[in-house]
PDB file of C-alpha atoms in Angstrom:
ATOM      1  CA  MET Y   1       0.061   0.087   0.158  1.00  0.00           C
ATOM      2  CA  LYS Y   2       1.350   3.421  -0.928  1.00  0.00           C
ATOM      3  CA  LYS Y   3       2.091   6.024   1.776  1.00  0.00           C
ATOM      4  CA  SER Y   4      -0.187   8.498   0.416  1.00  0.00           C
ATOM      5  CA  HIS Y   5      -2.952   5.732   0.812  1.00  0.00           C
ATOM      6  CA  ARG Y   6      -1.967   5.113   4.159  1.00  0.00           C
ATOM      7  CA  MET Y   7      -2.291   8.918   5.093  1.00  0.00           C
ATOM      8  CA  GLN Y   8      -5.734   8.914   3.552  1.00  0.00           C
ATOM      9  CA  ILE Y   9      -6.752   7.233   6.577  1.00  0.00           C
ATOM     10  CA  LEU Y  10      -5.170   9.375   8.708  1.00  0.00           C
ATOM     11  CA  VAL Y  11      -6.539  12.021   6.672  1.00  0.00           C
ATOM     12  CA  ASP Y  12     -10.157  10.872   7.165  1.00  0.00           C
ATOM     13  CA  LEU Y  13      -9.606   9.824  10.715  1.00  0.00           C
ATOM     14  CA  ALA Y  14      -8.764  13.535  11.417  1.00  0.00           C
ATOM     15  CA  LYS Y  15     -11.696  14.698   9.499  1.00  0.00           C
ATOM     16  CA  ARG Y  16     -13.981  12.660  11.685  1.00  0.00           C
ATOM     17  CA  LYS Y  17     -12.104  14.325  15.200  1.00  0.00           C
ATOM     18  CA  GLU Y  18     -12.926  17.655  12.997  1.00  0.00           C
ATOM     19  CA  ASP Y  19     -16.724  17.486  12.449  1.00  0.00           C
ATOM     20  CA  ALA Y  20     -16.937  15.766  16.315  1.00  0.00           C
ATOM     21  CA  ALA Y  21     -15.913  18.603  17.171  1.00  0.00           C
ATOM     22  CA  ALA Y  22     -18.002  20.752  14.942  1.00  0.00           C
ATOM     23  CA  GLN Y  23     -20.547  19.566  16.130  1.00  0.00           C
ATOM     24  CA  GLN Y  24     -19.748  20.209  20.203  1.00  0.00           C
ATOM     25  CA  LEU Y  25     -19.658  23.547  18.798  1.00  0.00           C
ATOM     26  CA  ALA Y  26     -22.508  23.751  17.423  1.00  0.00           C
ATOM     27  CA  ARG Y  27     -24.570  22.492  20.469  1.00  0.00           C
ATOM     28  CA  ASP Y  28     -22.281  24.714  23.151  1.00  0.00           C
ATOM     29  CA  LYS Y  29     -23.361  27.431  20.576  1.00  0.00           C
ATOM     30  CA  ALA Y  30     -26.980  26.710  21.061  1.00  0.00           C
ATOM     31  CA  LYS Y  31     -26.889  26.201  25.036  1.00  0.00           C
ATOM     32  CA  VAL Y  32     -25.561  29.725  24.624  1.00  0.00           C
ATOM     33  CA  GLU Y  33     -28.140  31.226  22.488  1.00  0.00           C
ATOM     34  CA  GLN Y  34     -31.164  28.863  24.835  1.00  0.00           C
ATOM     35  CA  ASP Y  35     -29.506  30.610  27.917  1.00  0.00           C
ATOM     36  CA  VAL Y  36     -29.337  34.105  26.859  1.00  0.00           C
ATOM     37  CA  GLN Y  37     -33.063  33.794  25.446  1.00  0.00           C
ATOM     38  CA  LYS Y  38     -34.036  31.970  29.264  1.00  0.00           C
ATOM     39  CA  LEU Y  39     -31.995  35.419  30.782  1.00  0.00           C
ATOM     40  CA  ASP Y  40     -34.386  37.818  28.654  1.00  0.00           C
ATOM     41  CA  GLU Y  41     -37.098  36.155  29.737  1.00  0.00           C
ATOM     42  CA  LEU Y  42     -36.638  36.238  32.992  1.00  0.00           C
ATOM     43  CA  LYS Y  43     -35.487  40.112  33.262  1.00  0.00           C
ATOM     44  CA  GLU Y  44     -38.939  40.851  30.941  1.00  0.00           C
ATOM     45  CA  TYR Y  45     -40.742  39.070  33.983  1.00  0.00           C
ATOM     46  CA  ALA Y  46     -39.258  41.065  36.246  1.00  0.00           C
ATOM     47  CA  GLY Y  47     -40.052  44.368  34.885  1.00  0.00           C
ATOM     48  CA  GLN Y  48     -43.394  43.255  34.107  1.00  0.00           C
ATOM     49  CA  TYR Y  49     -43.840  42.573  38.069  1.00  0.00           C
ATOM     50  CA  GLU Y  50     -41.699  45.887  39.089  1.00  0.00           C
ATOM     51  CA  SER Y  51     -44.096  48.115  37.001  1.00  0.00           C
ATOM     52  CA  GLU Y  52     -47.728  46.306  38.200  1.00  0.00           C
ATOM     53  CA  ARG Y  53     -46.134  46.942  41.747  1.00  0.00           C
ATOM     54  CA  ASN Y  54     -46.465  50.125  41.463  1.00  0.00           C
ATOM     55  CA  LEU Y  55     -49.215  50.464  39.852  1.00  0.00           C
ATOM     56  CA  LEU Y  56     -51.212  48.629  42.343  1.00  0.00           C
ATOM     57  CA  GLY Y  57     -50.852  50.874  45.558  1.00  0.00           C
ATOM     58  CA  LEU Y  58     -50.538  47.478  47.962  1.00  0.00           C
ATOM     59  CA  GLY Y  59     -50.312  47.635  51.196  1.00  0.00           C
ATOM     60  CA  ALA Y  60     -47.292  47.282  53.740  1.00  0.00           C
ATOM     61  CA  TYR Y  61     -47.703  43.399  53.863  1.00  0.00           C
ATOM     62  CA  LEU Y  62     -48.558  42.469  50.592  1.00  0.00           C
ATOM     63  CA  THR Y  63     -45.827  45.419  49.392  1.00  0.00           C
ATOM     64  CA  THR Y  64     -43.141  43.242  51.252  1.00  0.00           C
ATOM     65  CA  ASN Y  65     -44.023  39.728  49.739  1.00  0.00           C
ATOM     66  CA  TYR Y  66     -43.973  41.582  46.569  1.00  0.00           C
ATOM     67  CA  GLN Y  67     -40.382  43.005  46.975  1.00  0.00           C
ATOM     68  CA  HIS Y  68     -39.024  39.027  48.523  1.00  0.00           C
ATOM     69  CA  PHE Y  69     -40.705  38.020  45.078  1.00  0.00           C
ATOM     70  CA  VAL Y  70     -39.115  40.339  42.621  1.00  0.00           C
ATOM     71  CA  ASP Y  71     -35.629  40.067  44.901  1.00  0.00           C
ATOM     72  CA  ARG Y  72     -36.268  36.029  44.022  1.00  0.00           C
ATOM     73  CA  VAL Y  73     -36.093  36.443  40.478  1.00  0.00           C
ATOM     74  CA  GLN Y  74     -33.450  39.048  40.823  1.00  0.00           C
ATOM     75  CA  GLN Y  75     -31.609  36.483  42.188  1.00  0.00           C
ATOM     76  CA  ALA Y  76     -32.684  34.030  39.249  1.00  0.00           C
ATOM     77  CA  ILE Y  77     -31.327  36.661  36.780  1.00  0.00           C
ATOM     78  CA  LEU Y  78     -27.580  36.716  38.526  1.00  0.00           C
ATOM     79  CA  GLN Y  79     -27.704  32.792  38.766  1.00  0.00           C
ATOM     80  CA  GLN Y  80     -28.598  32.829  34.619  1.00  0.00           C
ATOM     81  CA  GLU Y  81     -26.075  35.553  34.118  1.00  0.00           C
ATOM     82  CA  ALA Y  82     -23.444  32.985  35.429  1.00  0.00           C
ATOM     83  CA  THR Y  83     -24.700  30.052  34.007  1.00  0.00           C
ATOM     84  CA  ILE Y  84     -24.271  32.130  30.333  1.00  0.00           C
ATOM     85  CA  GLY Y  85     -20.763  33.204  31.493  1.00  0.00           C
ATOM     86  CA  ARG Y  86     -19.840  29.272  31.848  1.00  0.00           C
ATOM     87  CA  ALA Y  87     -21.582  28.339  28.483  1.00  0.00           C
ATOM     88  CA  GLU Y  88     -19.536  30.698  26.607  1.00  0.00           C
ATOM     89  CA  GLN Y  89     -16.316  29.386  28.411  1.00  0.00           C
ATOM     90  CA  GLN Y  90     -17.879  25.909  27.391  1.00  0.00           C
ATOM     91  CA  ALA Y  91     -18.170  27.554  23.636  1.00  0.00           C
ATOM     92  CA  ASP Y  92     -15.049  28.948  23.597  1.00  0.00           C
ATOM     93  CA  MET Y  93     -13.030  25.870  24.584  1.00  0.00           C
ATOM     94  CA  SER Y  94     -15.251  24.349  21.866  1.00  0.00           C
ATOM     95  CA  MET Y  95     -13.793  26.766  19.649  1.00  0.00           C
ATOM     96  CA  ARG Y  96     -10.513  26.021  20.312  1.00  0.00           C
ATOM     97  CA  GLY Y  97     -10.971  22.381  20.320  1.00  0.00           C
ATOM     98  CA  TRP Y  98     -12.420  23.113  16.297  1.00  0.00           C
ATOM     99  CA  LEU Y  99      -9.832  24.896  15.155  1.00  0.00           C
ATOM    100  CA  GLN Y 100      -7.164  22.326  16.513  1.00  0.00           C
ATOM    101  CA  ALA Y 101      -9.397  19.632  14.682  1.00  0.00           C
ATOM    102  CA  ARG Y 102      -9.319  21.909  11.734  1.00  0.00           C
ATOM    103  CA  ALA Y 103      -5.134  22.754  11.833  1.00  0.00           C
ATOM    104  CA  ASN Y 104      -4.777  18.859  12.466  1.00  0.00           C
ATOM    105  CA  THR Y 105      -7.099  18.155   9.182  1.00  0.00           C
ATOM    106  CA  LYS Y 106      -5.433  20.789   7.321  1.00  0.00           C
ATOM    107  CA  SER Y 107      -1.812  19.639   7.966  1.00  0.00           C
ATOM    108  CA  MET Y 108      -2.351  15.795   7.385  1.00  0.00           C
ATOM    109  CA  ASP Y 109      -4.257  16.501   3.926  1.00  0.00           C
ATOM    110  CA  TRP Y 110      -0.930  18.339   3.037  1.00  0.00           C
ATOM    111  CA  LEU Y 111       1.338  15.846   3.939  1.00  0.00           C
ATOM    112  CA  LYS Y 112      -0.568  12.815   2.032  1.00  0.00           C
ATOM    113  CA  GLU Y 113      -1.158  15.280  -0.468  1.00  0.00           C
ATOM    114  CA  LYS Y 114       2.934  15.878  -0.593  1.00  0.00           C
ATOM    115  CA  ASN Y 115       3.258  11.943  -0.471  1.00  0.00           C
ATOM    116  CA  HIS Y 116       0.838  11.625  -3.418  1.00  0.00           C
ATOM    117  CA  LYS Y 117       3.045  14.472  -5.598  1.00  0.00           C
ATOM    118  CA  ALA Y 118       6.516  12.195  -4.332  1.00  0.00           C
ATOM    119  CA  GLU Y 119       4.945   9.016  -5.550  1.00  0.00           C
ATOM    120  CA  LEU Y 120       3.433  10.663  -9.177  1.00  0.00           C
ATOM    121  CA  MET Y 121       7.058  11.775  -9.485  1.00  0.00           C
ATOM    122  CA  VAL Y 122       8.854   8.601  -8.460  1.00  0.00           C
ATOM    123  CA  GLU Y 123       6.212   7.139 -11.376  1.00  0.00           C
ATOM    124  CA  VAL Y 124       7.245   9.318 -13.703  1.00  0.00           C
ATOM    125  CA  LYS Y 125      11.056   8.605 -13.610  1.00  0.00           C
ATOM    126  CA  GLN Y 126      10.138   5.085 -13.587  1.00  0.00           C
ATOM    127  CA  GLU Y 127       8.290   5.409 -16.733  1.00  0.00           C
ATOM    128  CA  GLN Y 128      10.845   7.649 -18.651  1.00  0.00           C
ATOM    129  CA  ARG Y 129      13.423   5.471 -18.063  1.00  0.00           C
ATOM    130  CA  GLN Y 130      11.104   2.468 -19.376  1.00  0.00           C
ATOM    131  CA  SER Y 131      10.687   4.836 -22.141  1.00  0.00           C
ATOM    132  CA  ASP Y 132      14.387   5.008 -22.750  1.00  0.00           C
ATOM    133  CA  GLU Y 133      15.445   1.613 -22.299  1.00  0.00           C
ATOM    134  CA  PHE Y 134      12.948   0.691 -24.928  1.00  0.00           C
ATOM    135  CA  ALA Y 135      14.020   3.723 -27.500  1.00  0.00           C
ATOM    136  CA  MET Y 136      17.711   2.111 -26.555  1.00  0.00           C
ATOM    137  CA  ARG Y 137      16.958  -1.506 -27.152  1.00  0.00           C
ATOM    138  CA  ARG Y 138      15.099  -0.575 -30.384  1.00  0.00           C
ATOM    139  CA  PHE Y 139      17.565   1.538 -32.193  1.00  0.00           C
ATOM    140  CA  LEU Y 140      20.098  -1.147 -31.036  1.00  0.00           C
ATOM    141  CA  ASP Y 141      18.029  -3.891 -32.340  1.00  0.00           C
ATOM    142  CA  ARG Y 142      18.044  -1.610 -35.648  1.00  0.00           C
ATOM    143  CA  SER Y 143      21.814  -1.148 -35.953  1.00  0.00           C
TER     144      SER Y 143
END
């Protein structure tokens, strides 16, 4: 088996790893988008309750309960922001992993092509040698 054919196996393996890294990156980016959407919903929810509190004119007891509820929503917002931060870090790590896998695939492919070109050059030289030898024999046979 020629070296370029053996290299193709390595290129295919590197490509599979690159594809897996790309899929992980896509999942991580989707997670970030989903988490951002949840944060937006929480902020909208908190804003609605805050504006309703001002309109309702609640008594002291209900105002305190209402404020505790709004505080819990604010806490959920802070937790969601932290979740987004972690998801973005994971997506960044996935991006670096994919870039590394992509670079590996490209270098394997380049090496395979280099070996293929070298093999072609050897074949061309061999064919040229055979052609020259054949021409020399014809010339000697005629003489």
